[in-house]
Backbone as CSV, one residue per row, in Angstrom:
resi,resn,N_x,N_y,N_z,CA_x,CA_y,CA_z,C_x,C_y,C_z
1,UNK,-25.409,-20.942,7.640,-24.145,-20.887,6.827,-22.896,-19.100,8.165
2,UNK,-23.820,-18.713,8.008,-22.755,-17.807,8.770,-22.406,-18.241,10.221
3,UNK,-23.877,-18.610,10.776,-23.800,-19.029,12.134,-22.093,-20.107,12.796
4,UNK,-22.599,-20.884,11.456,-21.312,-21.566,11.444,-19.402,-21.673,11.238
5,UNK,-20.134,-20.361,10.387,-18.417,-19.492,9.776,-18.308,-18.417,10.770
6,UNK,-18.972,-17.888,12.374,-19.089,-16.874,11.622,-17.279,-16.592,12.991
7,UNK,-16.966,-17.499,13.741,-15.504,-18.124,14.147,-14.609,-17.343,13.166
8,UNK,-14.552,-18.492,11.839,-13.183,-17.910,11.112,-13.441,-16.162,10.557
9,UNK,-15.107,-16.218,10.418,-15.074,-14.947,9.993,-14.402,-13.784,11.142
10,UNK,-14.808,-13.955,12.414,-14.301,-12.994,13.328,-12.906,-12.947,12.980
11,UNK,-11.808,-14.058,12.775,-10.554,-14.012,12.281,-9.793,-13.498,11.099
12,UNK,-10.897,-13.173,10.456,-10.584,-12.874,9.198,-10.446,-11.016,9.862
13,UNK,-10.989,-10.449,10.855,-10.566,-8.646,11.392,-10.049,-9.011,12.153
14,UNK,-8.695,-9.763,12.771,-7.916,-9.949,13.467,-6.736,-9.968,11.800
15,UNK,-6.846,-10.551,11.172,-6.293,-10.360,9.955,-6.111,-9.012,9.677
16,UNK,-7.444,-8.442,9.610,-7.491,-6.841,9.404,-6.760,-6.036,9.725
17,UNK,-6.834,-5.855,11.009,-7.039,-5.420,12.079,-4.773,-5.282,12.053
18,UNK,-4.540,-6.774,12.290,-2.981,-7.014,12.015,-2.070,-6.185,10.639
19,UNK,-3.466,-6.021,9.141,-2.554,-5.390,8.063,-3.011,-4.169,8.199
20,UNK,-3.913,-3.774,9.233,-3.591,-2.179,8.793,-2.419,-1.638,10.055
21,UNK,-2.081,-2.867,11.496,-0.921,-2.051,12.503,0.587,-2.168,11.094
22,UNK,0.398,-3.417,10.383,1.757,-3.919,9.773,1.914,-2.335,8.835
23,UNK,0.597,-1.831,8.093,0.562,-0.654,6.964,1.388,1.126,7.685
24,UNK,0.557,0.410,8.945,0.923,1.491,9.886,-0.254,2.989,9.695
25,UNK,-0.976,2.356,9.416,-2.391,3.034,9.366,-3.524,3.264,9.932
26,UNK,-4.521,3.371,10.329,-5.425,3.486,10.449,-7.551,3.440,9.625
27,UNK,-8.044,2.787,10.563,-8.966,2.522,9.287,-9.412,3.576,8.989
28,UNK,-9.543,4.833,10.268,-10.231,6.220,9.819,-9.473,6.885,8.415
29,UNK,-8.287,6.388,8.339,-7.440,6.922,7.174,-7.800,5.779,6.038
30,UNK,-8.857,4.832,6.145,-8.881,4.473,4.676,-10.714,4.908,3.930
31,UNK,-9.522,5.136,3.027,-10.545,5.711,1.559,-11.939,4.759,0.633
32,UNK,-10.981,3.744,0.201,-11.735,2.798,-0.492,-11.371,1.857,0.072
33,UNK,-12.459,1.134,-0.029,-12.149,-0.700,0.880,-12.407,-1.569,-0.616
34,UNK,-11.531,-2.330,-1.209,-12.350,-3.385,-2.107,-11.770,-4.121,-2.195
35,UNK,-12.812,-5.127,-1.998,-12.559,-6.801,-1.615,-12.302,-7.163,-3.516
36,UNK,-11.615,-8.300,-3.312,-11.097,-8.787,-4.712,-10.844,-10.568,-4.198
37,UNK,-11.369,-11.276,-5.025,-11.072,-12.427,-4.666,-11.727,-13.650,-4.454
38,UNK,-12.447,-14.931,-4.512,-13.106,-15.709,-3.386,-13.813,-15.417,-2.100
39,UNK,-13.601,-16.073,-1.002,-14.337,-15.458,0.131,-14.915,-14.383,0.255
40,UNK,-14.349,-12.994,-0.316,-14.793,-11.747,-0.333,-15.756,-11.596,-1.044
41,UNK,-16.741,-12.543,-1.906,-17.647,-12.598,-1.940,-18.822,-13.248,-0.770
42,UNK,-18.684,-13.411,0.412,-19.969,-13.748,1.085,-20.433,-12.469,1.429
43,UNK,-21.585,-12.409,1.354,-22.145,-10.954,2.216,-22.018,-11.248,3.727
44,UNK,-21.396,-11.888,4.243,-21.689,-11.899,6.124,-20.002,-10.845,5.891
45,UNK,-19.208,-11.473,5.181,-18.191,-10.688,5.274,-17.713,-8.982,4.749
46,UNK,-18.778,-8.542,3.722,-18.880,-7.543,3.320,-19.680,-6.550,4.696
47,UNK,-20.405,-7.374,5.454,-21.281,-6.342,6.710,-20.209,-6.752,7.303
48,UNK,-19.568,-6.854,7.626,-18.947,-7.391,8.976,-17.498,-6.219,8.994
49,UNK,-16.911,-6.225,7.729,-16.007,-5.441,6.842,-16.686,-3.880,7.141
50,UNK,-18.414,-3.461,6.633,-18.868,-2.119,6.533,-18.278,-1.812,8.323
51,UNK,-19.106,-2.895,9.040,-18.904,-2.905,10.347,-18.052,-2.192,11.310
52,UNK,-17.236,-2.886,10.818,-15.538,-2.699,11.093,-15.048,-1.138,10.757
53,UNK,-15.143,-0.810,9.667,-15.116,0.570,9.277,-16.250,1.914,9.310
54,UNK,-16.698,1.231,10.778,-17.697,2.454,11.167,-19.010,3.000,9.778
55,UNK,-19.088,1.717,9.651,-20.359,1.482,8.127,-19.870,2.250,6.724
56,UNK,-18.968,2.289,6.617,-18.492,2.686,5.063,-18.667,1.533,4.539
57,UNK,-19.319,1.958,3.169,-19.379,0.820,2.421,-18.409,0.660,2.115
58,UNK,-18.429,-0.458,1.109,-17.593,-1.161,0.655,-17.360,-1.230,-1.305
59,UNK,-16.320,-1.134,-1.778,-15.691,-0.665,-2.629,-16.801,-1.411,-4.084
60,UNK,-17.604,-0.121,-4.667,-18.452,-0.717,-5.791,-18.092,-0.219,-6.843
61,UNK,-16.960,0.553,-6.943,-16.687,1.579,-7.932,-15.808,1.572,-8.760
62,UNK,-15.313,-0.471,-9.065,-14.827,-0.403,-10.189,-14.722,-2.039,-9.264
63,UNK,-15.205,-2.942,-10.943,-14.791,-4.524,-10.900,-13.647,-5.419,-10.303
64,UNK,-13.912,-5.560,-9.419,-13.442,-6.193,-8.741,-11.700,-7.536,-9.444
65,UNK,-12.366,-7.772,-10.484,-12.303,-9.073,-11.118,-11.245,-8.231,-11.932
66,UNK,-11.602,-6.676,-12.634,-10.958,-5.934,-13.811,-9.034,-5.090,-12.880
67,UNK,-9.206,-5.114,-11.270,-8.538,-4.401,-10.713,-7.860,-5.345,-10.726
68,UNK,-8.092,-6.465,-10.848,-6.884,-7.148,-10.109,-6.142,-7.712,-11.335
69,UNK,-6.608,-7.574,-12.585,-6.093,-7.905,-13.620,-5.173,-6.841,-14.063
70,UNK,-5.772,-5.327,-13.916,-5.458,-4.288,-14.490,-3.559,-3.941,-13.507
71,UNK,-3.705,-4.118,-12.283,-2.875,-4.384,-11.482,-1.723,-5.099,-11.243
72,UNK,-2.309,-6.474,-11.786,-0.917,-7.400,-12.464,-0.217,-7.044,-13.450
73,UNK,-1.222,-6.488,-14.845,-1.191,-6.244,-15.827,0.216,-5.063,-15.453
74,UNK,-0.327,-4.016,-14.800,0.943,-2.973,-14.868,2.032,-3.504,-13.918
75,UNK,2.274,-4.567,-12.877,3.271,-4.631,-11.828,3.819,-5.423,-12.856
76,UNK,3.450,-6.387,-13.742,4.113,-6.633,-14.797,5.035,-6.025,-15.654
77,UNK,4.719,-5.307,-16.391,4.972,-4.258,-16.909,6.672,-3.423,-16.409
78,UNK,6.156,-3.416,-15.370,7.143,-2.533,-14.066,8.232,-3.225,-14.273
79,UNK,7.646,-4.561,-13.828,8.770,-5.274,-14.081,9.433,-5.873,-14.323
80,UNK,9.418,-5.500,-15.999,10.027,-6.217,-16.981,11.003,-5.127,-17.657
81,UNK,11.201,-3.537,-16.686,12.112,-3.404,-16.605,12.053,-2.395,-18.091
82,UNK,11.314,-2.619,-19.247,10.968,-2.004,-20.466,10.476,-0.824,-20.616
83,UNK,11.147,0.031,-21.207,10.654,1.310,-20.810,9.271,1.625,-22.440
84,UNK,8.267,2.068,-21.508,6.799,2.070,-21.846,6.452,3.443,-21.268
85,UNK,5.888,4.489,-22.554,5.411,5.564,-22.926,4.238,5.437,-21.701
86,UNK,3.124,4.596,-22.122,2.080,3.883,-21.615,1.960,3.771,-19.404
87,UNK,3.746,2.839,-19.379,4.164,2.996,-18.050,4.705,4.467,-17.313
88,UNK,5.101,5.250,-18.013,5.213,6.624,-17.059,4.113,7.210,-16.631
89,UNK,2.977,7.258,-17.547,2.155,7.737,-16.749,0.980,7.075,-15.650
90,UNK,1.685,5.511,-15.515,1.217,5.321,-14.009,2.099,5.539,-12.969
91,UNK,1.311,5.822,-11.440,2.307,5.452,-10.329,1.180,4.391,-9.164
92,UNK,1.890,3.198,-9.519,2.072,1.662,-8.552,2.056,1.890,-7.295
93,UNK,1.510,2.574,-6.510,2.241,2.540,-5.219,1.575,1.136,-4.406
94,UNK,2.625,0.589,-4.192,2.663,-0.812,-3.371,2.394,-0.686,-1.828
95,UNK,2.073,-1.072,-1.331,1.502,-0.848,-0.078,1.217,-2.478,0.673
96,UNK,1.860,-3.733,0.101,1.147,-4.798,0.846,1.779,-4.896,2.073
97,UNK,1.276,-4.770,3.200,2.152,-5.071,4.491,2.686,-6.763,4.353
98,UNK,3.805,-6.739,5.218,4.426,-8.016,5.318,3.497,-9.145,5.626
99,UNK,2.718,-8.823,6.637,1.533,-9.851,6.990,1.049,-10.301,6.100
100,UNK,0.787,-10.226,5.229,0.503,-10.703,3.697,0.920,-11.967,3.360
101,UNK,1.877,-11.958,3.602,3.252,-13.056,2.905,3.867,-13.080,1.912
102,UNK,3.456,-11.820,1.723,4.006,-12.085,-0.351,5.304,-11.582,-0.066
103,UNK,6.518,-11.973,-1.082,7.357,-11.792,-0.930,7.190,-11.621,-2.564
104,UNK,7.868,-10.716,-3.331,8.818,-10.329,-4.199,10.345,-9.984,-4.770
105,UNK,10.684,-10.894,-5.747,12.021,-10.777,-6.100,13.035,-9.313,-6.424
């Protein structure tokens, strides 16, 4: 499987480098890497990313599915515009580079 997909897996690293450039950050300044969703569960992607980030262990400190659900809930609460005590205690730092193709209203 790894051999068949290696070309595509290496293309993922081009994307990672572009995201870092667009975010104006460097891999040495990345504290934690958390992969979520789909093909990020492929072990070879984990090893390639770990190698790219100089052997850094990828995030296991939180459940990635819960992270997505929590972030989405917080973002929805903020976008609703309704005041909420609990949201006042949360700081959501949106740092999604344009290279991800995400558009918000």
